[in-house]
Amino acid sequence: MSFKNIVRELKEIKDGIGSMSRRASEGRHSRRNQSHIAPDQPLPTPTDSIEQGQWVNLPPELLLDIIRRIEESETLWPARAVVVSCASVCRSWREVIKEVVKTPEQCGRLTFPISLKQPGPRESPLQCFIRRDRATSTYLLFSGQVPSEDGKDKLLLAARKIRRATCTDFVISLVANDFSRASSTYVGKLRSNFLGTKFTIYDSQPPCDVAIQPTSRLSRRFHSKQVSPRVSAFNYRIGTVSYELNVLRTRGPRRMNCIMESIPVSSIEEGGTAPTPPSFPKSFEEQFTSCQALKGKEAVTYSSSPSPSASPILTPGSPEPLILKNKAPRWHEQLQCWCLNFKGRVTVASVKNFQLVAAIEASHNVSNEDQEKVILQFGKIGKDIFTMDYRYPLSAIQAFAICLSSFDTKPACE
């Protein structure tokens, strides 16, 4: 069998899972309408049917070779959906997929939803773009350099802007039609202060290897009977974005800095590593259990929903957080404007355009080249279309939240 036929059959298997699920539900519905009584017999599940298929009995060496060839050939979306389909075939295929498919830091590709919470590649940045919808106040993050002509771009994240009396919230979700915190697709939010000068980034999942000390408010929520085990009831502060006030109202670019509380500054030093979550929590109880297990570790202390103006709470011996600052632009005499080298990724002048680099002190073991390396860049390329390129140690969700802060109105900073 040729490699193309294998990929084609994998797609058919994926489609077959959905049809078998529908038939099973229809069968259960029809039996409820029958008046006679029949003995209980276990019904075959879609998983059982697939487990007994021809693909389960493949030799491990052949299976590993097939998965590796698929991983190497299908590098871009939507073709990369075949890799995800392989993980749905059966348990043995899923285990091989976990072994073959690496994190974005290692392979430079986004595959599963958890990849959005893992650091980007160290060498070349991951290129994405954001589409703004003014009518619905939504912001959609897609994979790719620019929007495709057919419009079949891979959606990575979505955010909705919600104005409140004293702040503005950007609720971040894995899908574009559900922004409820009670949903399993909720991954975090961005909240501003009243002036729009300071933003707090929240994650629905506690950072890896970080001690979490729940506040009294968090404890009350956990013991409340109204909380469902499937509800993502926590918000963990993982960073802040601050814009300097422009008191004199002078013309010039915005000045911003980001404190990434969940990323230690040692991550960009030689041999350093950034926190990399292996998976999403399956339930509310699992999330709380992970918090209890990490209580003894010395790290940054996070609160569930603090004030956006609150400063990071550091315990003695905790790692120093990574601080990012915007790269200073230069004044172009001929164009009479501030300029940055976006390497062709930004084509329209805008006050929202920025590049972030690490703000490193001389005491840290970081080379000058790494200090000048752009970790995140964001800029306009058309009406309501913006590019977002990020790299290690930021994740897609962290980079997206920082870019969302640029969309909020900032009269005190301009």
GROMACS .gro file of C-alpha atoms in nm:
model
  414
    1MET     CA    1   0.000   0.000   0.000
    2SER     CA    2   0.138   0.340  -0.094
    3PHE     CA    3   0.189   0.620   0.156
    4LYS     CA    4  -0.088   0.831  -0.001
    5ASN     CA    5  -0.334   0.541   0.037
    6ILE     CA    6  -0.242   0.512   0.404
    7VAL     CA    7  -0.314   0.880   0.461
    8ARG     CA    8  -0.641   0.852   0.268
    9GLU     CA    9  -0.758   0.559   0.481
   10LEU     CA   10  -0.670   0.748   0.798
   11LYS     CA   11  -0.902   1.028   0.691
   12GLU     CA   12  -1.177   0.772   0.625
   13ILE     CA   13  -1.125   0.624   0.972
   14LYS     CA   14  -1.164   0.969   1.127
   15ASP     CA   15  -1.491   1.020   0.937
   16GLY     CA   16  -1.605   0.675   1.040
   17ILE     CA   17  -1.571   0.753   1.410
   18GLY     CA   18  -1.830   1.029   1.382
   19SER     CA   19  -2.076   0.816   1.183
   20MET     CA   20  -2.051   0.524   1.428
   21SER     CA   21  -2.117   0.761   1.719
   22ARG     CA   22  -2.429   0.891   1.547
   23ARG     CA   23  -2.555   0.538   1.476
   24ALA     CA   24  -2.498   0.436   1.836
   25SER     CA   25  -2.696   0.734   1.969
   26GLU     CA   26  -2.979   0.666   1.719
   27GLY     CA   27  -2.991   0.305   1.830
   28ARG     CA   28  -3.022   0.400   2.197
   29HIS     CA   29  -3.302   0.643   2.112
   30SER     CA   30  -3.501   0.382   1.918
   31ARG     CA   31  -3.472   0.124   2.200
   32ARG     CA   32  -3.625   0.368   2.448
   33ASN     CA   33  -3.939   0.380   2.230
   34GLN     CA   34  -3.986  -0.001   2.237
   35SER     CA   35  -4.233  -0.150   2.488
   36HIS     CA   36  -4.081  -0.499   2.526
   37ILE     CA   37  -3.799  -0.582   2.766
   38ALA     CA   38  -3.473  -0.729   2.638
   39PRO     CA   39  -3.174  -0.862   2.836
   40ASP     CA   40  -2.890  -0.619   2.895
   41GLN     CA   41  -2.605  -0.664   2.649
   42PRO     CA   42  -2.301  -0.438   2.618
   43LEU     CA   43  -2.306  -0.241   2.296
   44PRO     CA   44  -1.993  -0.219   2.085
   45THR     CA   45  -1.840   0.127   2.108
   46PRO     CA   46  -1.667   0.306   1.821
   47THR     CA   47  -1.336   0.266   2.003
   48ASP     CA   48  -1.384  -0.112   2.027
   49SER     CA   49  -1.461  -0.134   1.656
   50ILE     CA   50  -1.149   0.054   1.567
   51GLU     CA   51  -0.933  -0.139   1.814
   52GLN     CA   52  -1.024  -0.459   1.628
   53GLY     CA   53  -0.943  -0.307   1.289
   54GLN     CA   54  -0.651  -0.378   1.063
   55TRP     CA   55  -0.444  -0.082   1.187
   56VAL     CA   56  -0.412  -0.205   1.545
   57ASN     CA   57  -0.211  -0.513   1.449
   58LEU     CA   58   0.061  -0.329   1.260
   59PRO     CA   59   0.414  -0.420   1.372
   60PRO     CA   60   0.554  -0.150   1.605
   61GLU     CA   61   0.848  -0.078   1.372
   62LEU     CA   62   0.618  -0.027   1.072
   63LEU     CA   63   0.375   0.185   1.275
   64LEU     CA   64   0.659   0.406   1.400
   65ASP     CA   65   0.788   0.450   1.044
   66ILE     CA   66   0.440   0.546   0.915
   67ILE     CA   67   0.386   0.803   1.189
   68ARG     CA   68   0.730   0.955   1.135
   69ARG     CA   69   0.673   0.987   0.762
   70ILE     CA   70   0.334   1.153   0.819
   71GLU     CA   71   0.485   1.390   1.075
   72GLU     CA   72   0.766   1.492   0.840
   73SER     CA   73   0.549   1.533   0.529
   74GLU     CA   74   0.242   1.712   0.669
   75THR     CA   75   0.406   2.021   0.820
   76LEU     CA   76   0.144   2.287   0.742
   77TRP     CA   77  -0.226   2.322   0.810
   78PRO     CA   78  -0.477   2.204   0.691
   79ALA     CA   79  -0.276   1.901   0.577
   80ARG     CA   80  -0.140   1.860   0.931
   81ALA     CA   81  -0.486   1.753   1.046
   82VAL     CA   82  -0.384   1.403   0.935
   83VAL     CA   83  -0.138   1.390   1.227
   84VAL     CA   84  -0.424   1.465   1.467
   85SER     CA   85  -0.635   1.196   1.296
   86CYS     CA   86  -0.365   0.940   1.364
   87ALA     CA   87  -0.400   1.002   1.737
   88SER     CA   88  -0.773   0.914   1.707
   89VAL     CA   89  -0.720   0.570   1.553
   90CYS     CA   90  -0.653   0.374   1.872
   91ARG     CA   91  -0.455   0.378   2.195
   92SER     CA   92  -0.140   0.228   2.046
   93TRP     CA   93  -0.133   0.489   1.769
   94ARG     CA   94  -0.189   0.763   2.025
   95GLU     CA   95   0.112   0.653   2.227
   96VAL     CA   96   0.333   0.652   1.917
   97ILE     CA   97   0.207   1.000   1.823
   98LYS     CA   98   0.309   1.126   2.169
   99GLU     CA   99   0.655   0.985   2.112
  100VAL     CA  100   0.702   1.120   1.760
  101VAL     CA  101   0.533   1.463   1.772
  102LYS     CA  102   0.752   1.708   1.962
  103THR     CA  103   0.675   2.041   2.127
  104PRO     CA  104   0.685   2.366   1.924
  105GLU     CA  105   1.019   2.447   2.086
  106GLN     CA  106   1.168   2.128   1.942
  107CYS     CA  107   0.997   2.098   1.604
  108GLY     CA  108   0.872   2.452   1.531
  109ARG     CA  109   0.517   2.334   1.455
  110LEU     CA  110   0.176   2.357   1.623
  111THR     CA  111  -0.016   2.030   1.632
  112PHE     CA  112  -0.242   1.979   1.933
  113PRO     CA  113  -0.426   2.242   2.144
  114ILE     CA  114  -0.172   2.208   2.426
  115SER     CA  115   0.093   2.332   2.180
  116LEU     CA  116  -0.059   2.678   2.222
  117LYS     CA  117   0.052   2.680   2.587
  118GLN     CA  118   0.403   2.554   2.516
  119PRO     CA  119   0.703   2.777   2.431
  120GLY     CA  120   0.770   2.855   2.065
  121PRO     CA  121   1.084   2.756   1.871
  122ARG     CA  122   1.422   2.899   1.968
  123GLU     CA  123   1.552   2.970   1.618
  124SER     CA  124   1.296   3.097   1.368
  125PRO     CA  125   0.967   3.246   1.501
  126LEU     CA  126   0.623   3.097   1.443
  127GLN     CA  127   0.432   3.321   1.204
  128CYS     CA  128   0.064   3.393   1.268
  129PHE     CA  129  -0.187   3.665   1.188
  130ILE     CA  130  -0.482   3.823   1.371
  131ARG     CA  131  -0.813   3.919   1.208
  132ARG     CA  132  -1.018   4.183   1.389
  133ASP     CA  133  -1.398   4.196   1.360
  134ARG     CA  134  -1.517   4.537   1.479
  135ALA     CA  135  -1.885   4.444   1.461
  136THR     CA  136  -1.859   4.156   1.710
  137SER     CA  137  -1.550   4.283   1.901
  138THR     CA  138  -1.373   3.954   1.834
  139TYR     CA  139  -1.011   3.883   1.746
  140LEU     CA  140  -0.915   3.560   1.571
  141LEU     CA  141  -0.560   3.420   1.567
  142PHE     CA  142  -0.472   3.204   1.266
  143SER     CA  143  -0.166   3.004   1.171
  144GLY     CA  144   0.020   3.126   0.864
  145GLN     CA  145   0.202   3.426   0.723
  146VAL     CA  146  -0.100   3.598   0.567
  147PRO     CA  147  -0.469   3.510   0.507
  148SER     CA  148  -0.514   3.252   0.233
  149GLU     CA  149  -0.730   3.316  -0.073
  150ASP     CA  150  -0.970   3.030   0.002
  151GLY     CA  151  -1.015   3.141   0.365
  152LYS     CA  152  -0.939   2.793   0.500
  153ASP     CA  153  -0.686   2.911   0.756
  154LYS     CA  154  -0.625   2.717   1.076
  155LEU     CA  155  -0.786   2.893   1.374
  156LEU     CA  156  -0.562   2.880   1.680
  157LEU     CA  157  -0.729   3.110   1.934
  158ALA     CA  158  -1.017   3.355   1.957
  159ALA     CA  159  -1.084   3.647   2.192
  160ARG     CA  160  -1.384   3.868   2.260
  161LYS     CA  161  -1.358   4.219   2.399
  162ILE     CA  162  -1.600   4.293   2.684
  163ARG     CA  163  -1.622   4.647   2.818
  164ARG     CA  164  -1.707   4.686   3.184
  165ALA     CA  165  -1.760   4.989   3.409
  166THR     CA  166  -1.405   4.998   3.548
  167CYS     CA  167  -1.207   4.774   3.311
  168THR     CA  168  -1.198   4.587   2.983
  169ASP     CA  169  -1.178   4.208   2.950
  170PHE     CA  170  -1.051   4.005   2.657
  171VAL     CA  171  -1.181   3.649   2.706
  172ILE     CA  172  -0.965   3.395   2.522
  173SER     CA  173  -1.104   3.065   2.390
  174LEU     CA  174  -1.001   2.779   2.164
  175VAL     CA  175  -1.310   2.834   1.947
  176ALA     CA  176  -1.474   3.141   1.796
  177ASN     CA  177  -1.832   3.077   1.910
  178ASP     CA  178  -1.800   3.003   2.284
  179PHE     CA  179  -1.644   3.249   2.530
  180SER     CA  180  -1.800   3.117   2.849
  181ARG     CA  181  -1.570   3.050   3.145
  182ALA     CA  182  -1.777   2.739   3.213
  183SER     CA  183  -1.670   2.593   2.879
  184SER     CA  184  -1.383   2.348   2.835
  185THR     CA  185  -1.254   2.572   2.554
  186TYR     CA  186  -1.184   2.863   2.791
  187VAL     CA  187  -0.806   2.911   2.828
  188GLY     CA  188  -0.762   3.254   2.991
  189LYS     CA  189  -0.828   3.625   2.973
  190LEU     CA  190  -0.668   3.969   2.965
  191ARG     CA  191  -0.796   4.245   3.195
  192SER     CA  192  -0.711   4.615   3.186
  193ASN     CA  193  -0.728   4.882   3.451
  194PHE     CA  194  -0.954   5.187   3.421
  195LEU     CA  195  -0.705   5.396   3.220
  196GLY     CA  196  -0.600   5.113   2.990
  197THR     CA  197  -0.237   5.152   3.096
  198LYS     CA  198  -0.190   4.819   3.272
  199PHE     CA  199  -0.313   4.475   3.173
  200THR     CA  200  -0.307   4.146   3.364
  201ILE     CA  201  -0.279   3.812   3.185
  202TYR     CA  202  -0.468   3.520   3.340
  203ASP     CA  203  -0.440   3.151   3.257
  204SER     CA  204  -0.705   2.891   3.335
  205GLN     CA  205  -0.429   2.640   3.413
  206PRO     CA  206  -0.167   2.680   3.688
  207PRO     CA  207   0.188   2.723   3.553
  208CYS     CA  208   0.418   2.422   3.558
  209ASP     CA  209   0.645   2.369   3.861
  210VAL     CA  210   0.505   2.673   4.039
  211ALA     CA  211   0.380   2.689   4.394
  212ILE     CA  212   0.015   2.798   4.404
  213GLN     CA  213  -0.113   2.944   4.729
  214PRO     CA  214  -0.489   2.984   4.692
  215THR     CA  215  -0.637   3.299   4.841
  216SER     CA  216  -0.941   3.293   5.066
  217ARG     CA  217  -1.159   3.390   4.770
  218LEU     CA  218  -1.025   3.096   4.571
  219SER     CA  219  -1.090   2.856   4.861
  220ARG     CA  220  -1.448   2.975   4.897
  221ARG     CA  221  -1.509   2.912   4.529
  222PHE     CA  222  -1.372   2.562   4.552
  223HIS     CA  223  -1.597   2.464   4.843
  224SER     CA  224  -1.904   2.617   4.685
  225LYS     CA  225  -2.159   2.357   4.580
  226GLN     CA  226  -2.244   2.560   4.270
  227VAL     CA  227  -1.909   2.486   4.109
  228SER     CA  228  -1.922   2.207   3.855
  229PRO     CA  229  -1.623   1.968   3.833
  230ARG     CA  230  -1.602   2.050   3.461
  231VAL     CA  231  -1.598   2.428   3.511
  232SER     CA  232  -1.268   2.610   3.486
  233ALA     CA  233  -1.317   2.808   3.807
  234PHE     CA  234  -0.965   2.941   3.851
  235ASN     CA  235  -0.777   3.228   3.691
  236TYR     CA  236  -0.404   3.230   3.754
  237ARG     CA  237  -0.215   3.552   3.695
  238ILE     CA  238   0.087   3.476   3.477
  239GLY     CA  239   0.197   3.821   3.360
  240THR     CA  240   0.135   4.193   3.330
  241VAL     CA  241   0.165   4.440   3.042
  242SER     CA  242   0.226   4.806   3.127
  243TYR     CA  243   0.222   5.117   2.906
  244GLU     CA  244   0.401   5.433   3.019
  245LEU     CA  245   0.187   5.742   3.068
  246ASN     CA  246   0.245   6.020   2.817
  247VAL     CA  247   0.204   6.311   3.058
  248LEU     CA  248   0.350   6.576   2.824
  249ARG     CA  249   0.145   6.449   2.526
  250THR     CA  250   0.458   6.430   2.309
  251ARG     CA  251   0.439   6.253   1.974
  252GLY     CA  252   0.610   5.916   1.958
  253PRO     CA  253   0.560   5.541   1.983
  254ARG     CA  254   0.408   5.373   2.284
  255ARG     CA  255   0.644   5.252   2.553
  256MET     CA  256   0.559   4.919   2.707
  257ASN     CA  257   0.708   4.646   2.924
  258CYS     CA  258   0.586   4.299   3.016
  259ILE     CA  259   0.656   4.105   3.335
  260MET     CA  260   0.613   3.735   3.257
  261GLU     CA  261   0.567   3.599   3.608
  262SER     CA  262   0.539   3.237   3.493
  263ILE     CA  263   0.866   3.246   3.293
  264PRO     CA  264   1.196   3.273   3.486
  265VAL     CA  265   1.466   3.496   3.341
  266SER     CA  266   1.697   3.194   3.357
  267SER     CA  267   1.500   3.043   3.067
  268ILE     CA  268   1.687   3.261   2.816
  269GLU     CA  269   2.026   3.201   2.973
  270GLU     CA  270   2.254   2.934   2.831
  271GLY     CA  271   2.110   2.593   2.919
  272GLY     CA  272   1.789   2.743   3.060
  273THR     CA  273   1.442   2.601   3.006
  274ALA     CA  274   1.092   2.751   3.011
  275PRO     CA  275   0.787   2.587   3.175
  276THR     CA  276   0.621   2.346   2.931
  277PRO     CA  277   0.282   2.199   3.031
  278PRO     CA  278   0.240   1.844   2.895
  279SER     CA  279  -0.142   1.850   2.879
  280PHE     CA  280  -0.458   2.028   2.984
  281PRO     CA  281  -0.617   1.942   3.322
  282LYS     CA  282  -0.899   1.696   3.266
  283SER     CA  283  -1.117   1.823   3.548
  284PHE     CA  284  -1.156   2.081   3.820
  285GLU     CA  285  -1.042   1.833   4.087
  286GLU     CA  286  -0.726   1.746   3.892
  287GLN     CA  287  -0.646   2.116   3.864
  288PHE     CA  288  -0.686   2.166   4.239
  289THR     CA  289  -0.485   1.852   4.316
  290SER     CA  290  -0.195   1.978   4.106
  291CYS     CA  291  -0.202   2.301   4.307
  292GLN     CA  292  -0.183   2.111   4.636
  293ALA     CA  293   0.104   1.894   4.510
  294LEU     CA  294   0.316   2.199   4.427
  295LYS     CA  295   0.263   2.388   4.752
  296GLY     CA  296   0.600   2.292   4.892
  297LYS     CA  297   0.802   2.439   4.602
  298GLU     CA  298   0.960   2.782   4.621
  299ALA     CA  299   0.830   2.990   4.335
  300VAL     CA  300   0.612   3.281   4.237
  301THR     CA  301   0.290   3.305   4.436
  302TYR     CA  302  -0.020   3.360   4.223
  303SER     CA  303  -0.363   3.479   4.328
  304SER     CA  304  -0.687   3.374   4.163
  305SER     CA  305  -0.830   3.714   4.063
  306PRO     CA  306  -0.626   4.000   4.203
  307SER     CA  307  -0.659   4.364   4.114
  308PRO     CA  308  -0.502   4.446   3.776
  309SER     CA  309  -0.288   4.709   3.947
  310ALA     CA  310  -0.141   4.464   4.195
  311SER     CA  311   0.229   4.390   4.164
  312PRO     CA  312   0.374   4.039   4.140
  313ILE     CA  313   0.404   3.861   4.473
  314LEU     CA  314   0.744   3.697   4.507
  315THR     CA  315   0.840   3.461   4.786
  316PRO     CA  316   1.198   3.441   4.915
  317GLY     CA  317   1.411   3.231   4.684
  318SER     CA  318   1.162   3.246   4.397
  319PRO     CA  319   1.301   3.277   4.042
  320GLU     CA  320   1.330   3.623   3.894
  321PRO     CA  321   1.060   3.671   3.627
  322LEU     CA  322   1.141   3.750   3.266
  323ILE     CA  323   1.086   4.115   3.169
  324LEU     CA  324   1.026   4.222   2.810
  325LYS     CA  325   1.051   4.575   2.676
  326ASN     CA  326   0.961   4.725   2.340
  327LYS     CA  327   1.252   4.778   2.105
  328ALA     CA  328   1.318   5.148   2.059
  329PRO     CA  329   1.241   5.263   1.700
  330ARG     CA  330   1.458   5.508   1.509
  331TRP     CA  331   1.343   5.833   1.351
  332HIS     CA  332   1.348   5.831   0.970
  333GLU     CA  333   1.420   6.181   0.841
  334GLN     CA  334   1.296   6.123   0.486
  335LEU     CA  335   0.973   5.947   0.587
  336GLN     CA  336   0.928   6.169   0.894
  337CYS     CA  337   0.815   5.877   1.111
  338TRP     CA  338   0.942   5.621   1.362
  339CYS     CA  339   1.067   5.299   1.197
  340LEU     CA  340   1.149   4.942   1.298
  341ASN     CA  341   1.285   4.658   1.085
  342PHE     CA  342   1.001   4.406   1.070
  343LYS     CA  343   1.171   4.215   0.786
  344GLY     CA  344   0.873   4.259   0.555
  345ARG     CA  345   0.615   4.125   0.799
  346VAL     CA  346   0.457   4.467   0.867
  347THR     CA  347   0.355   4.700   0.584
  348VAL     CA  348   0.125   4.964   0.737
  349ALA     CA  349   0.236   5.233   0.983
  350SER     CA  350   0.040   5.214   1.309
  351VAL     CA  351   0.082   5.314   1.671
  352LYS     CA  352   0.000   4.952   1.756
  353ASN     CA  353   0.315   4.812   1.587
  354PHE     CA  354   0.584   4.691   1.827
  355GLN     CA  355   0.876   4.452   1.882
  356LEU     CA  356   0.961   4.304   2.222
  357VAL     CA  357   1.309   4.205   2.341
  358ALA     CA  358   1.435   4.084   2.677
  359ALA     CA  359   1.530   4.347   2.936
  360ILE     CA  360   1.842   4.183   3.079
  361GLU     CA  361   2.080   4.309   3.343
  362ALA     CA  362   2.455   4.264   3.309
  363SER     CA  363   2.459   4.007   3.591
  364HIS     CA  364   2.275   3.749   3.378
  365ASN     CA  365   2.457   3.510   3.146
  366VAL     CA  366   2.294   3.630   2.821
  367SER     CA  367   2.488   3.724   2.510
  368ASN     CA  368   2.438   4.057   2.334
  369GLU     CA  369   2.297   3.873   2.034
  370ASP     CA  370   2.027   3.708   2.246
  371GLN     CA  371   1.947   4.039   2.413
  372GLU     CA  372   1.874   4.193   2.072
  373LYS     CA  373   1.672   3.895   1.950
  374VAL     CA  374   1.306   3.987   1.891
  375ILE     CA  375   1.087   3.754   2.100
  376LEU     CA  376   0.752   3.894   1.983
  377GLN     CA  377   0.660   4.131   1.703
  378PHE     CA  378   0.318   4.261   1.608
  379GLY     CA  379   0.211   4.492   1.329
  380LYS     CA  380  -0.052   4.593   1.076
  381ILE     CA  381  -0.059   4.468   0.717
  382GLY     CA  382  -0.411   4.571   0.611
  383LYS     CA  383  -0.753   4.677   0.728
  384ASP     CA  384  -0.820   4.478   1.046
  385ILE     CA  385  -0.536   4.233   0.963
  386PHE     CA  386  -0.224   4.214   1.182
  387THR     CA  387   0.075   3.979   1.192
  388MET     CA  388   0.201   3.815   1.512
  389ASP     CA  389   0.538   3.636   1.516
  390TYR     CA  390   0.662   3.484   1.842
  391ARG     CA  391   0.942   3.259   1.959
  392TYR     CA  392   1.082   3.095   2.273
  393PRO     CA  393   1.022   3.142   2.565
  394LEU     CA  394   0.672   3.281   2.493
  395SER     CA  395   0.377   3.056   2.411
  396ALA     CA  396   0.104   3.137   2.160
  397ILE     CA  397  -0.146   3.224   2.434
  398GLN     CA  398   0.099   3.455   2.612
  399ALA     CA  399   0.194   3.627   2.285
  400PHE     CA  400  -0.172   3.662   2.181
  401ALA     CA  401  -0.264   3.819   2.516
  402ILE     CA  402   0.019   4.074   2.488
  403CYS     CA  403  -0.094   4.166   2.136
  404LEU     CA  404  -0.456   4.204   2.250
  405SER     CA  405  -0.345   4.475   2.493
  406SER     CA  406  -0.247   4.686   2.192
  407PHE     CA  407  -0.609   4.692   2.068
  408ASP     CA  408  -0.751   4.864   2.376
  409THR     CA  409  -0.793   5.243   2.378
  410LYS     CA  410  -0.510   5.425   2.561
  411PRO     CA  411  -0.579   5.800   2.568
  412ALA     CA  412  -0.331   5.849   2.854
  413CYS     CA  413  -0.043   5.689   2.660
  414GLU     CA  414  -0.072   5.864   2.324
   0.00000   0.00000   0.00000
